[in-house]
Short mmCIF file of C-alpha atoms in Angstrom, two decimals:
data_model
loop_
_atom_site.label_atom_id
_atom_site.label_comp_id
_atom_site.label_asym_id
_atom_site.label_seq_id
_atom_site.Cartn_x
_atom_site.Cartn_y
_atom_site.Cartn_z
CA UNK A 264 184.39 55.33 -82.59
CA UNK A 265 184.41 54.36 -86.54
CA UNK A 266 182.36 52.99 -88.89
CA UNK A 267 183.05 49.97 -91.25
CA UNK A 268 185.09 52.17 -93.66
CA UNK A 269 187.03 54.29 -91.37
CA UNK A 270 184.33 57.08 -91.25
CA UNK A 271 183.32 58.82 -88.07
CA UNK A 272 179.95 56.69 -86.21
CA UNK A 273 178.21 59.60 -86.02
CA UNK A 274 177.66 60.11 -89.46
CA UNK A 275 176.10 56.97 -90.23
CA UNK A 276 172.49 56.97 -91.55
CA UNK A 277 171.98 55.02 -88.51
CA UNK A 278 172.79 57.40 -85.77
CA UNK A 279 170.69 60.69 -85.23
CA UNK A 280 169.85 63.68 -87.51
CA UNK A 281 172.62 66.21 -88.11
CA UNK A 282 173.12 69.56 -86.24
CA UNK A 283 172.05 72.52 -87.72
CA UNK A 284 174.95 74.30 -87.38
CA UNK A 285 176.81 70.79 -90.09
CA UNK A 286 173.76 71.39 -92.35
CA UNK A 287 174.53 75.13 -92.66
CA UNK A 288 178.52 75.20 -92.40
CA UNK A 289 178.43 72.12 -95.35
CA UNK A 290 176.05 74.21 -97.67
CA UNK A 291 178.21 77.09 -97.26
CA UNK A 292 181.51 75.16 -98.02
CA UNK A 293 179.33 73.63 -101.09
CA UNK A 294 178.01 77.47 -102.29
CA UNK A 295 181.80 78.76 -101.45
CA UNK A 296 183.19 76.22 -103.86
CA UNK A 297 180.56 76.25 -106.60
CA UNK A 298 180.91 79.88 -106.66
CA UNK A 299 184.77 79.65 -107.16
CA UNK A 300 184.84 77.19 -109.02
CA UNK A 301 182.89 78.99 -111.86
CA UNK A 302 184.05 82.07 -111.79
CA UNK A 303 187.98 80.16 -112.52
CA UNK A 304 186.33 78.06 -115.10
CA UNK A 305 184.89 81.05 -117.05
CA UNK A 306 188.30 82.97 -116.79
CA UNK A 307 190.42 79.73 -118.48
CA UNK A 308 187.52 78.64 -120.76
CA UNK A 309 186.51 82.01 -121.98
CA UNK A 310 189.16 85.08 -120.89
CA UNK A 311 191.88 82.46 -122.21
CA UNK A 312 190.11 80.86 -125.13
CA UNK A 313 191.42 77.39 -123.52
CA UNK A 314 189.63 75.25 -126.38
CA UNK A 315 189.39 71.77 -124.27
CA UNK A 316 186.83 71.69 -121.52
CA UNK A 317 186.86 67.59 -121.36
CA UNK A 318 191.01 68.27 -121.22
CA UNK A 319 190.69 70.29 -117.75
CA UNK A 320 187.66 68.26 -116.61
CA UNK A 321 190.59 65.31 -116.98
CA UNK A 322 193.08 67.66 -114.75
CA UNK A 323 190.26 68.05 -112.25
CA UNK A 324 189.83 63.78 -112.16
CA UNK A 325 193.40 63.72 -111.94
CA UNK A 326 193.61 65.64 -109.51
CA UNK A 327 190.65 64.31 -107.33
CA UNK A 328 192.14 60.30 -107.36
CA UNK A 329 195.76 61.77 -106.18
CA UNK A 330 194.91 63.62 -103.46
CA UNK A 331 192.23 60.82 -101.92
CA UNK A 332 195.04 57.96 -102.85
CA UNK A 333 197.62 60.29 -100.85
CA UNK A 334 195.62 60.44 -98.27
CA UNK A 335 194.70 57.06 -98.07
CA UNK A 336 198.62 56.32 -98.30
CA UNK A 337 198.58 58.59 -94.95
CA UNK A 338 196.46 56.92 -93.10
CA UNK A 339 194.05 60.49 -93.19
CA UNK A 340 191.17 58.68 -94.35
CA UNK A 341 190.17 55.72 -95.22
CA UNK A 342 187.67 54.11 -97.89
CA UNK A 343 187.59 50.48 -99.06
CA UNK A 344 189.89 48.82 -101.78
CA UNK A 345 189.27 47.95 -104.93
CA UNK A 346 186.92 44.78 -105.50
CA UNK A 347 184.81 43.47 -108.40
CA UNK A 348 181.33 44.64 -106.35
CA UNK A 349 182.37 48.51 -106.66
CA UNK A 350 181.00 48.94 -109.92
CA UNK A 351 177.59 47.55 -109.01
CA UNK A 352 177.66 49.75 -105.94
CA UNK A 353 178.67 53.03 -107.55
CA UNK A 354 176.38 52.10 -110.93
CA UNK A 355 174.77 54.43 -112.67
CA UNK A 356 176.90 57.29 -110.77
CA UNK A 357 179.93 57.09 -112.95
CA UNK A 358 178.20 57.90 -116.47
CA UNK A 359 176.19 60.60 -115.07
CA UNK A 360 179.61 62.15 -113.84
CA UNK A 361 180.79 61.74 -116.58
CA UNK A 362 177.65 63.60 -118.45
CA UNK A 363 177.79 66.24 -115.91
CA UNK A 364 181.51 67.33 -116.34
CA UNK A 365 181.54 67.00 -120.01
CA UNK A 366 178.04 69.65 -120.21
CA UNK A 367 179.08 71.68 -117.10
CA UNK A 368 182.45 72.60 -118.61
CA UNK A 369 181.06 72.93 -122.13
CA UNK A 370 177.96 74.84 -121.09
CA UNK A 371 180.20 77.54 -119.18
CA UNK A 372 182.27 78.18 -122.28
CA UNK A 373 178.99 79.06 -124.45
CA UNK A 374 177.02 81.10 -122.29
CA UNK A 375 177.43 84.51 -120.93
CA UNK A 376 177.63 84.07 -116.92
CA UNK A 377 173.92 85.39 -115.94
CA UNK A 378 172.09 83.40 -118.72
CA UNK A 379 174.48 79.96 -117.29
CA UNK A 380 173.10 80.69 -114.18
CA UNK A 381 169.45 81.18 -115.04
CA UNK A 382 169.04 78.03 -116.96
CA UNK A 383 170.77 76.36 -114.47
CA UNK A 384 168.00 76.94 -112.09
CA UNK A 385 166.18 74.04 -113.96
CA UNK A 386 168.07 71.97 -112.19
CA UNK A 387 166.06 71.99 -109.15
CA UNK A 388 162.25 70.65 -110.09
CA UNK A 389 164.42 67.56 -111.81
CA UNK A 390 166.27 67.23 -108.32
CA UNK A 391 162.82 67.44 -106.49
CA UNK A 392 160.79 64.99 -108.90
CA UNK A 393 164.00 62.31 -108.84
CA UNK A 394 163.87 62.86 -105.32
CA UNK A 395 160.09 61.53 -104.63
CA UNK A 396 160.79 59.23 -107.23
CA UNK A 397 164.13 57.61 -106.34
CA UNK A 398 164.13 58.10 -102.04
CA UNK A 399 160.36 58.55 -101.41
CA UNK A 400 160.77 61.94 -99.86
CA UNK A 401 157.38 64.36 -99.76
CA UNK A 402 157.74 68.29 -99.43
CA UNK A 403 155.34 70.68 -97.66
CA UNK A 404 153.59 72.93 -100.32
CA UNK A 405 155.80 75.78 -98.76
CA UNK A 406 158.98 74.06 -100.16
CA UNK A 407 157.79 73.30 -103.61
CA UNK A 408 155.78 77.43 -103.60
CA UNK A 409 159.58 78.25 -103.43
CA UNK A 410 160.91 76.33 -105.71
CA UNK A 411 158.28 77.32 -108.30
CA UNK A 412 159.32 80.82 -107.64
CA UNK A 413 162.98 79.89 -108.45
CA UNK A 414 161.45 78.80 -111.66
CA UNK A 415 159.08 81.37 -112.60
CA UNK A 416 162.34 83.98 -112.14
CA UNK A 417 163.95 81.22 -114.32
CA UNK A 418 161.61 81.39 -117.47
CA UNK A 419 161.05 85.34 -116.74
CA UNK A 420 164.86 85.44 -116.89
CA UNK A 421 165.48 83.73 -119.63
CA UNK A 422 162.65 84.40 -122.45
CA UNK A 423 164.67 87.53 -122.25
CA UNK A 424 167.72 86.88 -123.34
CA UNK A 425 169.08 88.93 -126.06
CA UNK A 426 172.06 86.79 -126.64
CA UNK A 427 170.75 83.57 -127.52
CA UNK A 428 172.58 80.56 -128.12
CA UNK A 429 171.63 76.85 -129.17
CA UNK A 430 174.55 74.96 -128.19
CA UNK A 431 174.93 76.69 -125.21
CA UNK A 432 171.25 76.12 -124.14
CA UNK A 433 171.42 72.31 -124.87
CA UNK A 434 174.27 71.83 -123.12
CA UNK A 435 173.20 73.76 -120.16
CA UNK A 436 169.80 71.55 -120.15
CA UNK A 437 171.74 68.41 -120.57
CA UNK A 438 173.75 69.17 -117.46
CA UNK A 439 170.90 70.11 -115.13
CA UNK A 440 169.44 67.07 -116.03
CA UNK A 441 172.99 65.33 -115.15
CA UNK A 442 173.52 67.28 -112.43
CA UNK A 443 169.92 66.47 -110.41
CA UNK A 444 170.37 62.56 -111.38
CA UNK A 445 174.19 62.85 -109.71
CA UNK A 446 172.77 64.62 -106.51
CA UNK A 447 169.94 62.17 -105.64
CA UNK A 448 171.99 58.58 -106.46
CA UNK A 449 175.11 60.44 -104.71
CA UNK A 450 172.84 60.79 -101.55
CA UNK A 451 171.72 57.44 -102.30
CA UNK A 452 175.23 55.88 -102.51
CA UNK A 453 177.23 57.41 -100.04
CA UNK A 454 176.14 54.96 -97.41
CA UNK A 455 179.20 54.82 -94.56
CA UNK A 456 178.72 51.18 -94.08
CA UNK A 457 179.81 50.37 -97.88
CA UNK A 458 181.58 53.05 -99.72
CA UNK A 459 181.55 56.21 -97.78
CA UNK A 460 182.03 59.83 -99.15
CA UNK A 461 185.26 59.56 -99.76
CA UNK A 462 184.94 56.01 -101.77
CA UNK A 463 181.97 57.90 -103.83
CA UNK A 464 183.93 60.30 -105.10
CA UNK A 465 187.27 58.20 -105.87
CA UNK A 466 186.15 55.33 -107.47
CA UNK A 467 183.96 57.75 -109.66
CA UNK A 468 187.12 59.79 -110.58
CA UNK A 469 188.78 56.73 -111.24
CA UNK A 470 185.78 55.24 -113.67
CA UNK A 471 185.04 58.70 -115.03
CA UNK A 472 188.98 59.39 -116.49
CA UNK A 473 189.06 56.08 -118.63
CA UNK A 474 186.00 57.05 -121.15
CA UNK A 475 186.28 60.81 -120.78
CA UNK A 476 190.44 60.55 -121.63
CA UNK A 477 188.82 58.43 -124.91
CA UNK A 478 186.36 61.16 -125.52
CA UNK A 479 188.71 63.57 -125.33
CA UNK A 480 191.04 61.78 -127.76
CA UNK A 481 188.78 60.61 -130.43
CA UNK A 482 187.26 64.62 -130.91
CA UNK A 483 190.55 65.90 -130.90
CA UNK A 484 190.04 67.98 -127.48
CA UNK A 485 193.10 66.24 -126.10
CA UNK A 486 195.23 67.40 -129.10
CA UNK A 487 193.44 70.88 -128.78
CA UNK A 488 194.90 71.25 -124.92
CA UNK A 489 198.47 70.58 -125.55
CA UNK A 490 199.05 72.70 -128.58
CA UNK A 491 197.57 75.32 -126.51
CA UNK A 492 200.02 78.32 -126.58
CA UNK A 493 199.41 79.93 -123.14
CA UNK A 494 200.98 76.48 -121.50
CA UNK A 495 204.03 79.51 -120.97
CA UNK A 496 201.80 82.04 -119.39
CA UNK A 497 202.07 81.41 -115.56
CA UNK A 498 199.37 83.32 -114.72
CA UNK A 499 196.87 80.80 -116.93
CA UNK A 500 198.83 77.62 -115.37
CA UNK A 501 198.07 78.55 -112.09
CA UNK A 502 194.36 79.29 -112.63
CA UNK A 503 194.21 75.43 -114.85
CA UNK A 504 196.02 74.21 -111.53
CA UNK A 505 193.34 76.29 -109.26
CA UNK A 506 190.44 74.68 -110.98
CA UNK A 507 191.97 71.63 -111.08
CA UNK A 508 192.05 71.67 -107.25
CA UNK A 509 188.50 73.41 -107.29
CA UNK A 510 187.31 70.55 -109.26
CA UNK A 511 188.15 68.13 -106.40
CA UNK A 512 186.58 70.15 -103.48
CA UNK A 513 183.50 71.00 -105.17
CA UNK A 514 183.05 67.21 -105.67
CA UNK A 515 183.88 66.98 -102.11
CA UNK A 516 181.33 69.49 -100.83
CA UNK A 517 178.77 68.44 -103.04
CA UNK A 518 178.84 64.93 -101.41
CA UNK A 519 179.16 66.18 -97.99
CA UNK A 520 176.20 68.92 -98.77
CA UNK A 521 173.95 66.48 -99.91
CA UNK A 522 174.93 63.73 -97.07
CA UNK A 523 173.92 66.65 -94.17
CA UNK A 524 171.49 68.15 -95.63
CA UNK A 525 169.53 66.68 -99.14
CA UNK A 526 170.41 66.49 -103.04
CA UNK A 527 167.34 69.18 -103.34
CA UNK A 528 168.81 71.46 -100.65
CA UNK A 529 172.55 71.72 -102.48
CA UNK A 530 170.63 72.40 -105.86
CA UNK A 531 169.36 75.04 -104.64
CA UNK A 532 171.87 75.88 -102.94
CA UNK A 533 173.73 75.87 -106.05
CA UNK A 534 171.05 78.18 -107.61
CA UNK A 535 171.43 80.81 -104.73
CA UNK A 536 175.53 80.82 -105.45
CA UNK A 537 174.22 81.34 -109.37
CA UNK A 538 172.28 84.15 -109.01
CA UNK A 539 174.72 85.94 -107.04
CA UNK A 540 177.32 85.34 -109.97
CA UNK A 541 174.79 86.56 -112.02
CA UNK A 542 174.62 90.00 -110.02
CA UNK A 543 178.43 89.89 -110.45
CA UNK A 544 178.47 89.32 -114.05
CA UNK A 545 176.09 92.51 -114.94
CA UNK A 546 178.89 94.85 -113.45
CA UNK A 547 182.43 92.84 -114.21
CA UNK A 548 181.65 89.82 -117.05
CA UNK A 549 181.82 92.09 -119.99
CA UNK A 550 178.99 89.52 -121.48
CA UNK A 551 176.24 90.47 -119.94
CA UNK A 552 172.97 92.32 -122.22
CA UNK A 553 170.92 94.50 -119.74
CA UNK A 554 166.71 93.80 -119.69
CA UNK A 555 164.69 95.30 -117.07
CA UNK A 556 162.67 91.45 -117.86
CA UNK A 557 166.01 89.48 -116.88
CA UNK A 558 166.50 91.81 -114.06
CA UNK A 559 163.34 91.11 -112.17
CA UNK A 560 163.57 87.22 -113.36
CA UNK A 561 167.07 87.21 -111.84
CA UNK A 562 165.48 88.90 -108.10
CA UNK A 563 162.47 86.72 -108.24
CA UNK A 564 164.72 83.58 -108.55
CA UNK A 565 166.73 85.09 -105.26
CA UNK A 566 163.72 85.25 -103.66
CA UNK A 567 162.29 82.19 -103.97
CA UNK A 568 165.85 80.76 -102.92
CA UNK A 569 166.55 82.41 -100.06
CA UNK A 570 162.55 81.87 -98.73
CA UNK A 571 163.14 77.76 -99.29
CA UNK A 572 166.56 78.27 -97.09
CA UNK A 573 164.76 80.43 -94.91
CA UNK A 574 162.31 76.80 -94.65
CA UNK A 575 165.29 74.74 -94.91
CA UNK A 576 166.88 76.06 -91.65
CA UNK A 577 163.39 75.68 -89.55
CA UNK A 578 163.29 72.05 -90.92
CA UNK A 579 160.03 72.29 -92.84
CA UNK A 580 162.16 70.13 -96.14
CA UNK A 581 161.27 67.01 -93.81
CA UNK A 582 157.84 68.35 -92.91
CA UNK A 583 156.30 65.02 -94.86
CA UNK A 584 159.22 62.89 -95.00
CA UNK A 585 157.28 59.41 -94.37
CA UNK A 586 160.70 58.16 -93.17
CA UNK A 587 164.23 59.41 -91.84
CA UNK A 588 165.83 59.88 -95.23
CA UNK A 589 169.42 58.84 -94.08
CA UNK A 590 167.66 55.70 -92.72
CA UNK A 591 165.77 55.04 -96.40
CA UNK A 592 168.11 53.06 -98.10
CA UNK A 593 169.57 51.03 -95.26
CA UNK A 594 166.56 50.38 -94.47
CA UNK A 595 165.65 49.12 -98.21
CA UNK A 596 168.66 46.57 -98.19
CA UNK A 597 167.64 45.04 -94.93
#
């Protein structure tokens, strides 16, 4: 049986709670891609010296809108045509995707790997206050003790960083704040009965390319990305193709995380994949400055994510939930 758009009934906010087993498999394809997705990003933007971040934030939009037209074109799924009431229905989504590829992609080229992932981890108290604010949802003091340790590992972490850098810390601030608005209105739009996941992330790709392409052009990014001179290195073409592709499944997962599970759940998520980059970067980045004070930040932030996942699995995120939270904004329009 489908829904209005195509989608299967059973994951309409209408029907029952999702399995455990979706909740876990959809955070690990979200963690999986996240984690891959960095790690490519830092090798073009950094290993490379690719100069244009909003240039392959343009292949990954690309990218994105081809495959879900394709496969619209096939018949393999479906999401609803164009009409003048998209843009009310996606609004504000497509400026804060916008804000969140622009400082994501900028942010990674600035900042060694372990301090990008530490200041990430701010992320999360934004994505939990937006959260009570925005879809009324109320966590258990066990939930928020977690994600206070998360932060506390955080500040430990990074009021010892040894190579410090301005630009990199603003844009890394501006994107957590980006990236916790674009998880809670993505769990708030991706309502099966109007756009569906797969109409979320299109029509965003499609209203995110027009100004970012303009962006791109008017700082002189664009011009930046075709004289490039490794456009005759395969190896570097293939990894620009590979995040490219990356780029459209982590925007995938991330909708499909948040939809199962919550937008506070795939933050931290996110912030579990982080720290393990982190560990990665001490012994194979090259960029990373050892502290015994970053060291224990970095393990305290661990901590504190795996104990909220730990929570997460027994279901003690919806301990105070006053109401279903896939039923909340249905339930708002009727």
């Amino acid at each position: 049986m489908k829904g209005a758009q195509g989608e299967p009934a059973a994951a309409s906010p209408s029907s029952s709670s999702p399995s455990p087993l979706a909740r876990l498999l959809s955070a690990l394809f979200y963690g999986t891609c996240s984690f891959l997705i960095v790690l490519v990003n830092k090798a073009v933007l950094t290993a490379y010296r690719f100069p244009s971040p909003m240039f392959l934030g343009i292949g990954q939009m690309v990218t994105t809108i081809l495959i879900l037209y394709v496969s619209k074109l096939n018949k393999t799924i479906n999401f609803p045509d164009f009409d003048k009431s998209i843009p009310r229905k996606l609004f504000p989504l497509p400026l804060i995707y916008v804000g969140n590829h622009i400082s994501g992609l900028s942010s990674t080229s600035k900042l060694s790997l372990p301090m990008f992932t530490v200041l990430r981890k701010f992320t999360i108290p934004l994505t939990l206050v937006l959260e009570v604010v925005i879809l009324g949802k109320h966590y258990p003091p066990s939930i928020i003790i977690s994600v206070f340790a998360i932060i506390l590992g955080a500040f430990i972490a990074a009021g010892s960083d040894l190579a410090f850098n301005l630009e990199g810390y603003i844009y890394v601030l501006l994107n957590d704040i980006f990236t916790a608005a674009n998880g809670v209105y993505t769990k708030q739009k991706i309502d099966p009965k109007e756009l569906g996941k797969y109409g979320v992330i299109f029509y965003n790709a499609c209203f995110m390319i027009i100004p970012t392409v303009l962006i791109s052009l008017f700082t002189g990014d664009f011009q930046q990305a075709t004289n490039f001179s490794q456009w005759t290195n395969v190896l570097f073409v293939f990894q620009f193709l590979l995040s490219c592709v990356l780029g459209f499944l982590l925007m995938y997962a991330t909708v499909l995380c948040s939809h199962y599970n919550s937008a506070l759940t795939t933050t931290v998520v996110g912030a579990i994949k982080n720290v393990t980059i982190a560990y990665i970067g001490m012994l194979v980045g090259g960029d990373y400055i050892f502290s015994m004070l970053n060291f224990i930040g970095l393990n305290i932030c661990m901590a504190g994510g795996l104990r909220y996942s730990f929570l997460t699995i027994r279901g003690q995120d919806n301990l105070k939930h006053p109401i279903d939270e896939e039923k909340a904004i249905p339930d708002a329009k009727s």
